[in-house]
PDB file of C-alpha atoms in Angstrom:
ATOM      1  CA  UNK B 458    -244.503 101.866 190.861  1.00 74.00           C
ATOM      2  CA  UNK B 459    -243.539  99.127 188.585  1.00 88.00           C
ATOM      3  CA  UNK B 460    -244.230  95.692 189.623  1.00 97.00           C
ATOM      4  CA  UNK B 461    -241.641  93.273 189.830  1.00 97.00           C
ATOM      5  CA  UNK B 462    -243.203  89.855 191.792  1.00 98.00           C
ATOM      6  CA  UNK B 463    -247.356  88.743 192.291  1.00 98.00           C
ATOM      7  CA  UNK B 464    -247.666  87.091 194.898  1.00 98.00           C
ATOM      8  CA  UNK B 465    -250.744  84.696 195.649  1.00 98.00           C
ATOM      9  CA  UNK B 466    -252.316  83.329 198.213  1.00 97.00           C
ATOM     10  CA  UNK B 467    -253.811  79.727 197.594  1.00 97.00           C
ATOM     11  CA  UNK B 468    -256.950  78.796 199.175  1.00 96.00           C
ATOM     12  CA  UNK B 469    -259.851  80.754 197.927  1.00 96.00           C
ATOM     13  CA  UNK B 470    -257.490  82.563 195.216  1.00 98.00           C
ATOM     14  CA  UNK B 471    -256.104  79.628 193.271  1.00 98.00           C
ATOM     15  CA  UNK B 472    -258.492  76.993 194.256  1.00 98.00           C
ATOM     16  CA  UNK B 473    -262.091  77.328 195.373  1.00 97.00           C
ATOM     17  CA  UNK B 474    -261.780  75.107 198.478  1.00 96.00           C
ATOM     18  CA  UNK B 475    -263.142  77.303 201.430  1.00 95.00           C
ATOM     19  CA  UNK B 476    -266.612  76.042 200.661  1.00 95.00           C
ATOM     20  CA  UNK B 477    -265.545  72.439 201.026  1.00 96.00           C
ATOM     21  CA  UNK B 478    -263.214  72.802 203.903  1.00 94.00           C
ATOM     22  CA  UNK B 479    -266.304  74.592 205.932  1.00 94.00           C
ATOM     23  CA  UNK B 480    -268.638  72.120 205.218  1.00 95.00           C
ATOM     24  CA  UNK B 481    -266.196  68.970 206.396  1.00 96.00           C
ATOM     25  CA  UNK B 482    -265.151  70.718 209.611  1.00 95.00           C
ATOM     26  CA  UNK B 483    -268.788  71.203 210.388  1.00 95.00           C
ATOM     27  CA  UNK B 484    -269.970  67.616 209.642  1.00 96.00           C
ATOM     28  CA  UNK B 485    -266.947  66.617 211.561  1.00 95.00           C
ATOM     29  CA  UNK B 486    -267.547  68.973 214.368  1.00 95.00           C
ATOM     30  CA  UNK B 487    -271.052  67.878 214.819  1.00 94.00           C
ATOM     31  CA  UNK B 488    -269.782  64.094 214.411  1.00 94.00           C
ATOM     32  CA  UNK B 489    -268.241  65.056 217.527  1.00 93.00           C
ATOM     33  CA  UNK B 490    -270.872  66.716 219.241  1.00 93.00           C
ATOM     34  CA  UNK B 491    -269.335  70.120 218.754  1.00 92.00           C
ATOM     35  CA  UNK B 492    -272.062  72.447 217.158  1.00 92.00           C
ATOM     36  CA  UNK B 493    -270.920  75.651 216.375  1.00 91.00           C
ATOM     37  CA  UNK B 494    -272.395  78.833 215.806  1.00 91.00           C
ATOM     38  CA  UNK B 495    -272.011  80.155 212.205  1.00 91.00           C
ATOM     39  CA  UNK B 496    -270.276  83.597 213.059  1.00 91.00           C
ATOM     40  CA  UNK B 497    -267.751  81.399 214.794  1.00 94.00           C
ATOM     41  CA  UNK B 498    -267.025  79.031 211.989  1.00 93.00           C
ATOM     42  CA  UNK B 499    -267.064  81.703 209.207  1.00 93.00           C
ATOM     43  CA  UNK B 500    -264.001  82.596 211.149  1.00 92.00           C
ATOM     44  CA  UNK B 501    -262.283  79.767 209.906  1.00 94.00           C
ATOM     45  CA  UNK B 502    -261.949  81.086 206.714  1.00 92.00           C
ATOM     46  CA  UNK B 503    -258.256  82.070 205.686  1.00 88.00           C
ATOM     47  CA  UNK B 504    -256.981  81.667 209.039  1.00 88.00           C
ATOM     48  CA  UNK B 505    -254.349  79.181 210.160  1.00 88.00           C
ATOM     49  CA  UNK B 506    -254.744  75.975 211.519  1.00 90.00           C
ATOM     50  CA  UNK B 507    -253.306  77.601 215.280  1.00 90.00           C
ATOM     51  CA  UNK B 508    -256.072  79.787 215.226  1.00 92.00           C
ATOM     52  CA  UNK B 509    -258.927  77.463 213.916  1.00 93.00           C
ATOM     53  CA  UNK B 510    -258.464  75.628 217.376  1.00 94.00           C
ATOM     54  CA  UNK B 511    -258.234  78.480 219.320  1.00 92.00           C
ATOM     55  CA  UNK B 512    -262.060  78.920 218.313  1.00 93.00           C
ATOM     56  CA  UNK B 513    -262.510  75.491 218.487  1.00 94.00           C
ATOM     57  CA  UNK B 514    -261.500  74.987 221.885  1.00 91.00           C
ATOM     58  CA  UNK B 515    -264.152  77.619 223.550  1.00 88.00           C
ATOM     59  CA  UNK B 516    -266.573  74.854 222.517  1.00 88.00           C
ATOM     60  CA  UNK B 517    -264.696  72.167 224.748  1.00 80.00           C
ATOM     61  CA  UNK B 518    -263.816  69.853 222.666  1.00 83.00           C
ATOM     62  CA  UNK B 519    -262.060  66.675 223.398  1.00 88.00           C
ATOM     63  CA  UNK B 520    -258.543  67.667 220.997  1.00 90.00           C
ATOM     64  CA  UNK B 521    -255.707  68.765 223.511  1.00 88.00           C
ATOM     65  CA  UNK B 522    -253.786  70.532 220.301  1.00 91.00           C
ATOM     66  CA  UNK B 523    -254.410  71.453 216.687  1.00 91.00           C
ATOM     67  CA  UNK B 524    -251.990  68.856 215.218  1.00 92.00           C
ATOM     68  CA  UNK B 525    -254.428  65.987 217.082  1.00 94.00           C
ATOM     69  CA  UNK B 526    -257.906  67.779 215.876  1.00 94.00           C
ATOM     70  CA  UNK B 527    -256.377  68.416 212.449  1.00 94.00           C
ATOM     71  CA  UNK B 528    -255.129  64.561 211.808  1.00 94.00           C
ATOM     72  CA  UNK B 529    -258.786  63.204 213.132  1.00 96.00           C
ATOM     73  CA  UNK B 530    -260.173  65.466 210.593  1.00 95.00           C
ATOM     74  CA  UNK B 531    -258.172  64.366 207.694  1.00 94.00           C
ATOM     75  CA  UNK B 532    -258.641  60.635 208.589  1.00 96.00           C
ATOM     76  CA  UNK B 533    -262.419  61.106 208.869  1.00 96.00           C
ATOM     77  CA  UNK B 534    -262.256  62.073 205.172  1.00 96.00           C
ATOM     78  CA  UNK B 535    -259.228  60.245 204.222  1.00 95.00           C
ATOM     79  CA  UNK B 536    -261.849  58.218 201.813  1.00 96.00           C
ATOM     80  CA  UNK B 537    -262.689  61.267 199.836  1.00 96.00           C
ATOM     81  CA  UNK B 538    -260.195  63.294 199.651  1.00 94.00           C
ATOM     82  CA  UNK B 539    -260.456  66.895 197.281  1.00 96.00           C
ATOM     83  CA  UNK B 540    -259.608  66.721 193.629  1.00 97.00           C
ATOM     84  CA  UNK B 541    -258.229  69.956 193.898  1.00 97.00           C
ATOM     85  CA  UNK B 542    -257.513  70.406 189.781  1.00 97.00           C
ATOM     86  CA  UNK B 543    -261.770  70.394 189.489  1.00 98.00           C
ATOM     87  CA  UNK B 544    -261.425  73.424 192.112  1.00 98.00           C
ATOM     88  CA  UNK B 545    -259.132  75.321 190.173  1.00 98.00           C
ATOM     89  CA  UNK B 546    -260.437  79.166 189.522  1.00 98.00           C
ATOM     90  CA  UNK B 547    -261.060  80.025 186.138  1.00 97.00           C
ATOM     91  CA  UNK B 548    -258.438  81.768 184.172  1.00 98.00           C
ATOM     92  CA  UNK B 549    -255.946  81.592 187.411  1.00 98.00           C
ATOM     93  CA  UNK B 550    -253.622  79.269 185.441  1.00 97.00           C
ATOM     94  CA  UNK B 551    -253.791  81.611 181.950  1.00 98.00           C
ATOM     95  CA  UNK B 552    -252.626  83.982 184.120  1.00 98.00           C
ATOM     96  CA  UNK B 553    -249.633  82.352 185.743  1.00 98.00           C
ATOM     97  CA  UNK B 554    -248.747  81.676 181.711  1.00 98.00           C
ATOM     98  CA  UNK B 555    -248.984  85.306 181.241  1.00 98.00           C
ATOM     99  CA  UNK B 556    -247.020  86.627 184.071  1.00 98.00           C
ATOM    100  CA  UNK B 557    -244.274  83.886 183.613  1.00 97.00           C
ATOM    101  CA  UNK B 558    -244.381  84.998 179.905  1.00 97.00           C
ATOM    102  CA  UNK B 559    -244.099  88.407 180.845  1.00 96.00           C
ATOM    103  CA  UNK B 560    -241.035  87.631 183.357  1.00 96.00           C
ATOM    104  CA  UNK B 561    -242.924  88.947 186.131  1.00 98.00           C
ATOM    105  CA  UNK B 562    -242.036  87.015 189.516  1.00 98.00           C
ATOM    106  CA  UNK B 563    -244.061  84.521 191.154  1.00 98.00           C
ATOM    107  CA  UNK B 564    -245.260  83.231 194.402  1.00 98.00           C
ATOM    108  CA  UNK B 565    -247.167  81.899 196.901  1.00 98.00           C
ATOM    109  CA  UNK B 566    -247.829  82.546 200.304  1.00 98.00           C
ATOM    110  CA  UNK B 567    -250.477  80.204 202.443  1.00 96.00           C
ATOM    111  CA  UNK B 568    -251.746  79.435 205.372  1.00 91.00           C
ATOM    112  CA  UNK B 569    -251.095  76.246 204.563  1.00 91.00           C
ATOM    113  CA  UNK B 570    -248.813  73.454 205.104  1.00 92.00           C
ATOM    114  CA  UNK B 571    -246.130  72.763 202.719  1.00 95.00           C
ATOM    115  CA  UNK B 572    -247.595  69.371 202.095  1.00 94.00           C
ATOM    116  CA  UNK B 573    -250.900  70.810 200.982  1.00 95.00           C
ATOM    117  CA  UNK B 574    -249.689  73.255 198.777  1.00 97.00           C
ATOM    118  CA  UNK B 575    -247.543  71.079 197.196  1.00 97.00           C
ATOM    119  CA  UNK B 576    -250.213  68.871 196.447  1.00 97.00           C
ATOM    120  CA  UNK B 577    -252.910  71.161 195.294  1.00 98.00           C
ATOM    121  CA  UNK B 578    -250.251  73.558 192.801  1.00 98.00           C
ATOM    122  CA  UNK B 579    -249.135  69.752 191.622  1.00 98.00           C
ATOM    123  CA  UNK B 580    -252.384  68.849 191.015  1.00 98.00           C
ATOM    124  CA  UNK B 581    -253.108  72.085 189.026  1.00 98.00           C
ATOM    125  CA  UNK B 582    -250.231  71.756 186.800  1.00 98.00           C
ATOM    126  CA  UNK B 583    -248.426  75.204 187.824  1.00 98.00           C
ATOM    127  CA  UNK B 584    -245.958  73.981 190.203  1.00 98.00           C
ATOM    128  CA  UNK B 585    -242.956  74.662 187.798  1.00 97.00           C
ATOM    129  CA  UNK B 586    -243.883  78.282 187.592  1.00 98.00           C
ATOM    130  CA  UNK B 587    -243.378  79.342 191.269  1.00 98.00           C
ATOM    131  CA  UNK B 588    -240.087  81.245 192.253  1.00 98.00           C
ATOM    132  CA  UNK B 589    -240.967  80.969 195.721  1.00 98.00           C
ATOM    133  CA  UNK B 590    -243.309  79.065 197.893  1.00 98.00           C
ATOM    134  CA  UNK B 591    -243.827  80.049 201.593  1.00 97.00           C
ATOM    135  CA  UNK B 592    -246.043  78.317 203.605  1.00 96.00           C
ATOM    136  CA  UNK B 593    -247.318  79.876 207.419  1.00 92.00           C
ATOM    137  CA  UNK B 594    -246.435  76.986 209.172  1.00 91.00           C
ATOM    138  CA  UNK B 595    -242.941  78.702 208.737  1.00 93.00           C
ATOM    139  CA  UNK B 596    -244.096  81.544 211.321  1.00 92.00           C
ATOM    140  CA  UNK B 597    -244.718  82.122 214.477  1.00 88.00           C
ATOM    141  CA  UNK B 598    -247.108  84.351 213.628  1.00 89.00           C
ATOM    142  CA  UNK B 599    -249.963  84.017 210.811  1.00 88.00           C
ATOM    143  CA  UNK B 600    -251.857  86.412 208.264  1.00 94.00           C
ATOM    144  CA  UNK B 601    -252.901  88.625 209.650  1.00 94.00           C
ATOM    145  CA  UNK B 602    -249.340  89.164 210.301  1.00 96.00           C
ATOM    146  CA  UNK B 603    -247.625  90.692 207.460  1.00 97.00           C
ATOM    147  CA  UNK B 604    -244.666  88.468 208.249  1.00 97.00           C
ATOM    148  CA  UNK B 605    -245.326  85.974 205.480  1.00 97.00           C
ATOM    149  CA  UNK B 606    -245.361  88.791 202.961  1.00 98.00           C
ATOM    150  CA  UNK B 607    -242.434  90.741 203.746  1.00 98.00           C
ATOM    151  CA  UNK B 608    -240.078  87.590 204.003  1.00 98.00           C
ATOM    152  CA  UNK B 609    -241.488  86.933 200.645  1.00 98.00           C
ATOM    153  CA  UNK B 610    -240.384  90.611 199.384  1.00 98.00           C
ATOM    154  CA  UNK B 611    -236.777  89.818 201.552  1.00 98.00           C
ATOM    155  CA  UNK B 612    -236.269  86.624 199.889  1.00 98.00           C
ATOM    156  CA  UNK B 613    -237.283  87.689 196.358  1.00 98.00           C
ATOM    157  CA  UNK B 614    -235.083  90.808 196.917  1.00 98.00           C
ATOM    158  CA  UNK B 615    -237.450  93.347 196.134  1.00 98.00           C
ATOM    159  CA  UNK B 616    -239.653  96.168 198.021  1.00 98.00           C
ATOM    160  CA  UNK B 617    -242.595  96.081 199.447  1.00 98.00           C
ATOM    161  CA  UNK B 618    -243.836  98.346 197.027  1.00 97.00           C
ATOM    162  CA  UNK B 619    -242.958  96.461 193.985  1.00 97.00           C
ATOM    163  CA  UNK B 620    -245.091  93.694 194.888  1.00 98.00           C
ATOM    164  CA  UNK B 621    -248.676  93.160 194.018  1.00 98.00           C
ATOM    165  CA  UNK B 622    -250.557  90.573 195.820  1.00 98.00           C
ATOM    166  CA  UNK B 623    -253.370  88.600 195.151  1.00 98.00           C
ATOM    167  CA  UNK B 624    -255.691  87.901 198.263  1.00 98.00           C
ATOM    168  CA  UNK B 625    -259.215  87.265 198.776  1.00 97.00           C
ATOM    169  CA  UNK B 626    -259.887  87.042 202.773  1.00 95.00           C
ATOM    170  CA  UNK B 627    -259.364  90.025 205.328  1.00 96.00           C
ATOM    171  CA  UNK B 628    -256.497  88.049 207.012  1.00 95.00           C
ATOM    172  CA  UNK B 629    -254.549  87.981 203.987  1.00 96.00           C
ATOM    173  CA  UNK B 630    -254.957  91.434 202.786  1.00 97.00           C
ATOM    174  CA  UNK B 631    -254.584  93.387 205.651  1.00 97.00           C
ATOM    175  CA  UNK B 632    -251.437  91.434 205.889  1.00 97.00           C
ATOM    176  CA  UNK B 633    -250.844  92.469 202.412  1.00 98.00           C
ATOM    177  CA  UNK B 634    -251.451  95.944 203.326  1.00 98.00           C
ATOM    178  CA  UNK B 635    -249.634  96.395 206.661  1.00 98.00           C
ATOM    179  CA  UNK B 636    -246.698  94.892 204.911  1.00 98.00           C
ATOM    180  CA  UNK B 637    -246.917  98.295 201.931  1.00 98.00           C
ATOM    181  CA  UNK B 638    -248.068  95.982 199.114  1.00 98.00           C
ATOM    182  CA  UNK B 639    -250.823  96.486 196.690  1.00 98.00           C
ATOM    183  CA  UNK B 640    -253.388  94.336 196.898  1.00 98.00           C
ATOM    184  CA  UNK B 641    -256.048  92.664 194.281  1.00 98.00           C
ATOM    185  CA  UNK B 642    -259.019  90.490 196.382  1.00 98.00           C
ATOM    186  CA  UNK B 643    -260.888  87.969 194.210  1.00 97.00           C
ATOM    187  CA  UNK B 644    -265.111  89.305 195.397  1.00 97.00           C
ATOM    188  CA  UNK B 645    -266.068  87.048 197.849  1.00 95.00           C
ATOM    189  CA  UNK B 646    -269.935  87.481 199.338  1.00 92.00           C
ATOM    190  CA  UNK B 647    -270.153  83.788 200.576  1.00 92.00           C
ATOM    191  CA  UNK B 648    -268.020  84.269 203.919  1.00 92.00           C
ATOM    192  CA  UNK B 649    -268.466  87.923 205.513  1.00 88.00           C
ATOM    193  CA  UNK B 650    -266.015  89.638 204.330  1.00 94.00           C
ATOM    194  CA  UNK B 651    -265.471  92.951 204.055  1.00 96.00           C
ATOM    195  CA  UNK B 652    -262.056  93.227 201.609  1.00 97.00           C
ATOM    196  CA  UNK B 653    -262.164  96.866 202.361  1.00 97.00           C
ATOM    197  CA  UNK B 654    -258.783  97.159 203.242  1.00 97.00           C
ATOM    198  CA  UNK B 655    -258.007  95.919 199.320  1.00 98.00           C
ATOM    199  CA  UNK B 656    -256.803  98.469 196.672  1.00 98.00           C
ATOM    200  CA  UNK B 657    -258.691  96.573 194.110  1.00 97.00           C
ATOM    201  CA  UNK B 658    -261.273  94.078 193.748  1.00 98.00           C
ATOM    202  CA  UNK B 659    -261.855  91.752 190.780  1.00 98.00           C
ATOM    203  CA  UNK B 660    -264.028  88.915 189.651  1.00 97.00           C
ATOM    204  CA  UNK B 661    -261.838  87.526 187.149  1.00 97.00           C
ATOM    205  CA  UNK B 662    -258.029  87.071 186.635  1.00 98.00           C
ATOM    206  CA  UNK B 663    -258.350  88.593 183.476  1.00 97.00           C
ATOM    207  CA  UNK B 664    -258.336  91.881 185.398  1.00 98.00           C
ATOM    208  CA  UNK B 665    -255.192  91.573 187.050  1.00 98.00           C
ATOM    209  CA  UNK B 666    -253.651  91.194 183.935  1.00 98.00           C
ATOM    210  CA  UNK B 667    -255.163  93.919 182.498  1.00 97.00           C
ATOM    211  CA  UNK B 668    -254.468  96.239 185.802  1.00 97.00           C
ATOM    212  CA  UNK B 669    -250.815  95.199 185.037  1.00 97.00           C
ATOM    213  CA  UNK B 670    -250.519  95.874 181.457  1.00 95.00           C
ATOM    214  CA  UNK B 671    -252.376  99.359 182.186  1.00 93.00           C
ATOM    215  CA  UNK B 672    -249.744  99.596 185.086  1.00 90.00           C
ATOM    216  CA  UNK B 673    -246.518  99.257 182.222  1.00 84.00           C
ATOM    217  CA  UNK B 674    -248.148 101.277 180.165  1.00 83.00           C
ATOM    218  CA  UNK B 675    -248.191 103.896 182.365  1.00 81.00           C
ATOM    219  CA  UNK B 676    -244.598 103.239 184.054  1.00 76.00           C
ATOM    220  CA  UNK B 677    -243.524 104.005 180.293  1.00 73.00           C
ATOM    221  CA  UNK B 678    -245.090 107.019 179.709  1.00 73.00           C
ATOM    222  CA  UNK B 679    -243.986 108.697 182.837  1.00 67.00           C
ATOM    223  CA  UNK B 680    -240.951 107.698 181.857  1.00 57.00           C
ATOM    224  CA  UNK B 681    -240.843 109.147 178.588  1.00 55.00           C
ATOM    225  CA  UNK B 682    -242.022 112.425 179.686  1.00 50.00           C
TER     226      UNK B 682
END
């Protein structure tokens, strides 16, 4: 199948953030007297806000909603906040070039809010080169929903199929994958997952543009048989 749009998620693909964001929700956890066991807060990686306080809240915590825990949490570090540009992955942004070069498609598709991501692709210097950014606040339903990816594919007016996306948690790629899309997961060993349900895994972006020029190549050759 030829390839038409790469789609990527944000946290832990274009920026390595999940490392910070753990460590301030459990300093600001335990500022509240909330102490957590580390299965549970491991589970806070790549999932949406919604269902980061449903965890939260077996621990009986004081927030009635995750719009009040979520603003205490951002004013408790409003004096620091994260330079995401110094975050960046390596070789994400050569990549972008490439595939923009290339007239390949591109999005995004996050977890996150719209504010967020609009600060950290600013902040990276790749906003311009998005076609499309969706944000799960937009859903009723988050990763591991494949609702984020298929509107994606709807709005971008192109299959399932002809979309290759670039995850890294098991939230976002089985979404990926019930939602028929190929999917490349940046290795992660810090967090517990498993990223078995990825077709591919890589350690750098470099691969995924090599995947994708092997990928033409043989498009073309099929072709010309």
């Amino acid at each position: 199948m030829t390839f038409k749009i790469v789609i990527f998620d944000m946290d832990g693909v274009i920026i390595d953030s999940e490392p910070i964001q753990l460590k301030r929700h459990r300093e600001f956890l335990n500022h509240n007297d909330i102490y957590m066991s580390e299965n549970d807060l491991l589970k806070f990686v790549g999932n949406h806000k919604k269902e980061i306080f449903k965890i939260i809240q077996k621990y009986n915590c004081k927030y009635t909603d995750y719009t009040s825990y979520f603003e205490s949490l951002d004013f408790h570090f409003k004096d620091d906040p994260i330079e995401y540009s110094k975050i960046m992955h390596d070789g994400v942004s050569d990549l972008i070039y490439w595939l923009k070069k290339e007239e390949f498609k591109i999005a995004l598709a996050s977890s996150g809010s719209l504010d967020k991501i609009d600060k950290v692709i600013s902040q990276c210097g790749i906003k311009k080169y998005f076609d499309l950014v969706i944000s799960g606040d937009m859903f009723q339903k988050s990763k591991p929903d494949p609702e984020i990816y298929l509107t994606v594919a709807k709005k971008m007016n192109v299959l399932p199929k002809q979309c290759l996306v670039v995850e890294d948690s098991d939230y976002g790629i089985e979404a990926a994958s019930c939602a028929g899309m190929y999917t490349m997961a940046k290795k992660e060993q810090r967090f517990n997952f498993t990223q078995e349900k990825a077709n591919v895994l890589f350690e750098h972006f470099s691969e995924v543009k090599e995947f994708l020029i092997k990928n033409k190549i043989s498009q073309e050759n099929s072709f010309s048989i």
